[in-house]
Short mmCIF file of C-alpha atoms in Angstrom, two decimals:
data_model
loop_
_atom_site.label_atom_id
_atom_site.label_comp_id
_atom_site.label_asym_id
_atom_site.label_seq_id
_atom_site.Cartn_x
_atom_site.Cartn_y
_atom_site.Cartn_z
CA ASN A 1 26.51 -8.90 -29.96
CA ALA A 2 27.11 -7.51 -26.47
CA GLY A 3 23.55 -7.91 -25.15
CA VAL A 4 23.00 -5.75 -22.06
CA THR A 5 25.98 -3.74 -20.85
CA GLN A 6 26.11 -1.87 -17.54
CA THR A 7 28.54 0.92 -16.71
CA PRO A 8 30.29 1.11 -14.26
CA LYS A 9 30.71 -2.35 -12.74
CA PHE A 10 31.77 -1.05 -9.33
CA ARG A 11 31.47 2.29 -7.58
CA VAL A 12 31.94 3.71 -4.11
CA LEU A 13 30.08 6.91 -3.27
CA LYS A 14 30.03 9.15 -0.25
CA THR A 15 26.68 9.97 1.31
CA GLY A 16 25.10 12.88 -0.51
CA GLN A 17 27.00 12.40 -3.77
CA SER A 18 25.21 11.87 -7.04
CA MET A 19 25.86 9.46 -9.85
CA THR A 20 24.33 7.95 -12.97
CA LEU A 21 24.34 4.28 -13.92
CA LEU A 22 24.20 3.55 -17.62
CA CYS A 23 22.51 0.57 -19.22
CA ALA A 24 22.93 -0.08 -22.94
CA GLN A 25 21.33 -2.83 -25.02
CA ASP A 26 21.99 -3.66 -28.65
CA MET A 27 18.99 -5.96 -29.24
CA ASN A 28 16.50 -3.22 -30.21
CA HIS A 29 14.33 -4.11 -27.21
CA GLU A 30 11.38 -1.88 -26.38
CA TYR A 31 11.30 -2.63 -22.64
CA MET A 32 14.05 -1.83 -20.18
CA TYR A 33 14.21 -2.24 -16.40
CA TRP A 34 16.30 -1.33 -13.40
CA TYR A 35 16.42 -3.63 -10.38
CA ARG A 36 18.30 -3.62 -7.11
CA GLN A 37 19.38 -6.67 -5.17
CA ASP A 38 20.33 -6.48 -1.51
CA PRO A 39 22.42 -9.25 0.07
CA GLY A 40 20.56 -12.55 0.36
CA MET A 41 17.42 -11.17 -1.24
CA GLY A 42 15.66 -11.30 -4.56
CA LEU A 43 15.58 -8.49 -7.10
CA ARG A 44 13.25 -5.56 -6.61
CA LEU A 45 12.03 -3.43 -9.51
CA ILE A 46 13.00 0.25 -9.25
CA HIS A 47 11.81 1.76 -12.51
CA TYR A 48 11.03 0.51 -15.98
CA SER A 49 10.44 1.86 -19.47
CA VAL A 50 8.14 0.59 -22.19
CA GLY A 51 9.73 2.68 -24.91
CA GLU A 52 11.85 5.67 -25.79
CA GLY A 53 10.79 8.74 -23.82
CA THR A 54 8.62 6.81 -21.33
CA THR A 55 9.35 5.68 -17.78
CA ALA A 56 7.30 4.29 -14.91
CA LYS A 57 7.77 3.46 -11.23
CA GLY A 58 8.33 -0.04 -9.95
CA GLU A 59 8.27 -1.42 -6.39
CA VAL A 60 11.00 0.75 -4.85
CA PRO A 61 11.36 4.01 -6.85
CA ASP A 62 12.10 6.47 -4.03
CA GLY A 63 15.51 8.11 -4.22
CA TYR A 64 16.02 7.23 -7.90
CA ASN A 65 15.28 8.88 -11.20
CA VAL A 66 15.50 7.43 -14.69
CA SER A 67 15.57 8.59 -18.27
CA ARG A 68 15.19 6.86 -21.63
CA LEU A 69 16.15 9.44 -24.23
CA LYS A 70 17.35 6.79 -26.69
CA LYS A 71 15.81 3.38 -27.23
CA GLN A 72 19.05 1.57 -26.53
CA ASN A 73 19.93 3.36 -23.30
CA PHE A 74 18.30 3.49 -19.87
CA LEU A 75 19.91 5.69 -17.22
CA LEU A 76 19.44 5.35 -13.46
CA GLY A 77 20.29 8.39 -11.37
CA LEU A 78 20.91 8.83 -7.68
CA GLU A 79 20.67 12.53 -6.83
CA SER A 80 21.80 12.27 -3.20
CA ALA A 81 23.14 8.83 -2.35
CA ALA A 82 22.32 7.26 1.01
CA PRO A 83 23.85 4.18 2.71
CA SER A 84 20.50 2.42 2.25
CA GLN A 85 21.15 2.49 -1.49
CA THR A 86 24.17 0.23 -1.14
CA SER A 87 23.21 -2.68 -3.36
CA VAL A 88 23.86 -4.49 -6.61
CA TYR A 89 21.95 -2.89 -9.47
CA PHE A 90 20.82 -4.91 -12.47
CA CYS A 91 19.52 -3.66 -15.77
CA ALA A 92 17.42 -5.80 -18.08
CA SER A 93 15.66 -5.51 -21.41
CA SER A 94 13.05 -7.43 -23.38
CA TYR A 95 10.96 -7.28 -26.53
CA LEU A 96 7.38 -6.07 -26.35
CA GLY A 97 5.27 -9.15 -25.68
CA SER A 98 8.28 -11.36 -25.01
CA THR A 99 8.50 -13.55 -21.97
CA GLU A 100 12.30 -13.51 -21.83
CA ALA A 101 14.28 -10.69 -20.27
CA PHE A 102 18.03 -10.31 -20.71
CA PHE A 103 20.04 -9.06 -17.77
CA GLY A 104 23.32 -7.24 -17.48
CA GLN A 105 26.14 -8.32 -15.19
CA GLY A 106 25.28 -5.84 -12.49
CA THR A 107 26.77 -2.74 -10.86
CA ARG A 108 27.97 -3.07 -7.29
CA LEU A 109 27.40 0.25 -5.53
CA THR A 110 28.59 1.05 -2.03
CA VAL A 111 27.55 4.26 -0.30
CA VAL A 112 29.66 5.17 2.72
CA ASP B 1 0.78 -9.75 -9.26
CA ALA B 2 0.51 -13.21 -7.81
CA LYS B 3 2.47 -14.05 -4.65
CA THR B 4 4.78 -17.04 -4.69
CA THR B 5 6.10 -19.43 -2.06
CA GLN B 6 9.33 -21.33 -2.66
CA PRO B 7 11.63 -23.27 -0.31
CA ASN B 8 14.55 -21.14 0.82
CA SER B 9 17.06 -23.82 -0.14
CA MET B 10 17.38 -27.31 -1.58
CA GLU B 11 20.22 -29.72 -2.06
CA SER B 12 20.88 -32.25 -4.78
CA ASN B 13 23.54 -34.69 -5.80
CA GLU B 14 25.25 -34.25 -9.13
CA GLU B 15 23.73 -36.27 -12.00
CA GLU B 16 20.45 -36.73 -10.11
CA PRO B 17 17.10 -35.10 -10.96
CA VAL B 18 15.95 -32.05 -9.00
CA HIS B 19 12.36 -30.94 -8.49
CA LEU B 20 11.99 -27.30 -7.45
CA PRO B 21 8.46 -26.47 -6.26
CA CYS B 22 6.59 -23.17 -6.35
CA ASN B 23 3.19 -22.30 -4.94
CA HIS B 24 1.30 -19.45 -6.63
CA SER B 25 -2.25 -19.88 -5.36
CA THR B 26 -3.33 -16.32 -6.30
CA ILE B 27 -2.29 -16.63 -9.93
CA SER B 28 -4.69 -15.14 -12.45
CA GLY B 29 -5.91 -16.92 -15.54
CA THR B 30 -3.69 -14.89 -17.85
CA ASP B 31 -0.46 -15.16 -15.86
CA TYR B 32 2.29 -17.20 -17.42
CA ILE B 33 4.60 -19.02 -15.02
CA HIS B 34 8.22 -18.11 -15.59
CA TRP B 35 11.37 -19.51 -14.09
CA TYR B 36 14.65 -17.65 -13.99
CA ARG B 37 17.88 -18.57 -12.30
CA GLN B 38 20.77 -16.52 -11.01
CA LEU B 39 24.22 -18.03 -10.98
CA PRO B 40 26.67 -16.64 -8.41
CA SER B 41 27.76 -13.07 -9.13
CA GLN B 42 25.69 -12.89 -12.32
CA GLY B 43 22.41 -11.41 -13.47
CA PRO B 44 19.36 -13.67 -13.73
CA GLU B 45 18.82 -15.73 -16.85
CA TYR B 46 15.66 -17.15 -18.36
CA VAL B 47 15.03 -20.86 -17.87
CA ILE B 48 11.52 -21.71 -19.03
CA HIS B 49 7.90 -20.58 -18.99
CA GLY B 50 4.42 -22.03 -19.47
CA LEU B 51 0.71 -21.30 -19.11
CA THR B 52 -1.22 -24.54 -18.65
CA SER B 53 0.60 -27.40 -20.32
CA ASN B 54 3.84 -28.96 -19.23
CA VAL B 55 6.83 -27.57 -21.13
CA ASN B 56 10.26 -28.89 -22.01
CA ASN B 57 13.37 -27.20 -23.32
CA ARG B 58 17.06 -27.95 -23.41
CA MET B 59 17.58 -26.60 -19.90
CA ALA B 60 14.65 -27.98 -17.94
CA SER B 61 11.04 -29.13 -17.78
CA LEU B 62 8.13 -27.28 -16.22
CA ALA B 63 5.24 -29.21 -14.72
CA ILE B 64 2.13 -27.12 -14.02
CA ALA B 65 -0.63 -28.34 -11.73
CA GLU B 66 -4.07 -28.70 -13.27
CA ASP B 67 -5.47 -25.91 -11.08
CA ARG B 68 -2.37 -23.78 -11.87
CA LYS B 69 -1.83 -22.99 -8.20
CA SER B 70 1.56 -24.63 -8.18
CA SER B 71 4.34 -25.62 -10.54
CA THR B 72 7.57 -27.59 -10.44
CA LEU B 73 10.79 -26.91 -12.28
CA ILE B 74 12.56 -30.14 -13.10
CA LEU B 75 16.28 -30.39 -13.81
CA HIS B 76 16.70 -33.89 -15.17
CA ARG B 77 20.38 -34.30 -14.33
CA ALA B 78 21.80 -31.66 -12.04
CA THR B 79 25.34 -30.50 -12.69
CA LEU B 80 27.58 -28.33 -10.56
CA ARG B 81 26.88 -25.48 -12.96
CA ASP B 82 23.19 -25.66 -12.00
CA ALA B 83 23.96 -24.39 -8.49
CA ALA B 84 22.04 -21.11 -8.43
CA VAL B 85 19.04 -19.30 -7.00
CA TYR B 86 15.88 -20.26 -8.88
CA TYR B 87 13.01 -17.81 -9.11
CA CYS B 88 9.40 -18.64 -9.94
CA ILE B 89 7.59 -15.61 -11.40
CA PRO B 90 3.92 -15.61 -12.40
CA LYS B 91 3.19 -12.63 -14.59
CA SER B 92 0.84 -11.37 -17.21
CA ASN B 93 1.86 -10.51 -20.72
CA PHE B 94 2.73 -6.99 -19.68
CA ASN B 95 6.45 -7.00 -19.22
CA LYS B 96 7.20 -6.50 -15.53
CA PHE B 97 9.12 -9.16 -13.68
CA TYR B 98 8.71 -9.30 -9.91
CA PHE B 99 11.21 -11.55 -8.18
CA GLY B 100 10.69 -13.16 -4.78
CA SER B 101 13.56 -14.57 -2.72
CA GLY B 102 13.75 -17.80 -4.74
CA THR B 103 15.22 -21.20 -3.90
CA LYS B 104 18.96 -21.59 -3.51
CA LEU B 105 19.98 -24.89 -5.06
CA ASN B 106 23.18 -26.52 -3.87
CA VAL B 107 24.56 -29.35 -6.00
CA LYS B 108 26.93 -31.77 -4.33
CA PRO B 109 29.59 -33.59 -6.34
#
């Protein structure tokens, strides 16, 4: 049982490049989330999904897009990366109505 | 969502109890109080949650004030592995977790 798996773990992008971060969970959770964490700060919610085919904006959605074509996967896309998007990105998932979210190990992204 | 106030940092000696406070004066009646922690270089992990009554589990205890405007996470015997950032998160049943800056706990041997 892998839990929540994020791919890749590290990435360096040049300004203006695009990339997609993949989050996969094998717990059949309905809810999935993407967060970013800047140095010395707490996590901020980017986007979330309450089920396959649905997505919604969180606190800081600008510059990101997401898709949830399959229940087990939640993709985070950066169409034109900016240095301000340098951060550690965390994916999480949870059951509908559950109070416990499970987090991945994070993706460290640097935009130069 | 309710705003929270937590100390930026706290220090404890190993094997001693630790009381981590959280103020959430704007909490609504349906918000549960959740605590998560984040060990160095890892994603957050669930610790405990409660609504009105005090709660215990294998990791910690949660003491909730009678007016629900504050709560305290209690680690009964801190270990070096408990050194982490602890987040207090009031939220409703709808599944969105908003993290503040948390309390960084340092445990001294």
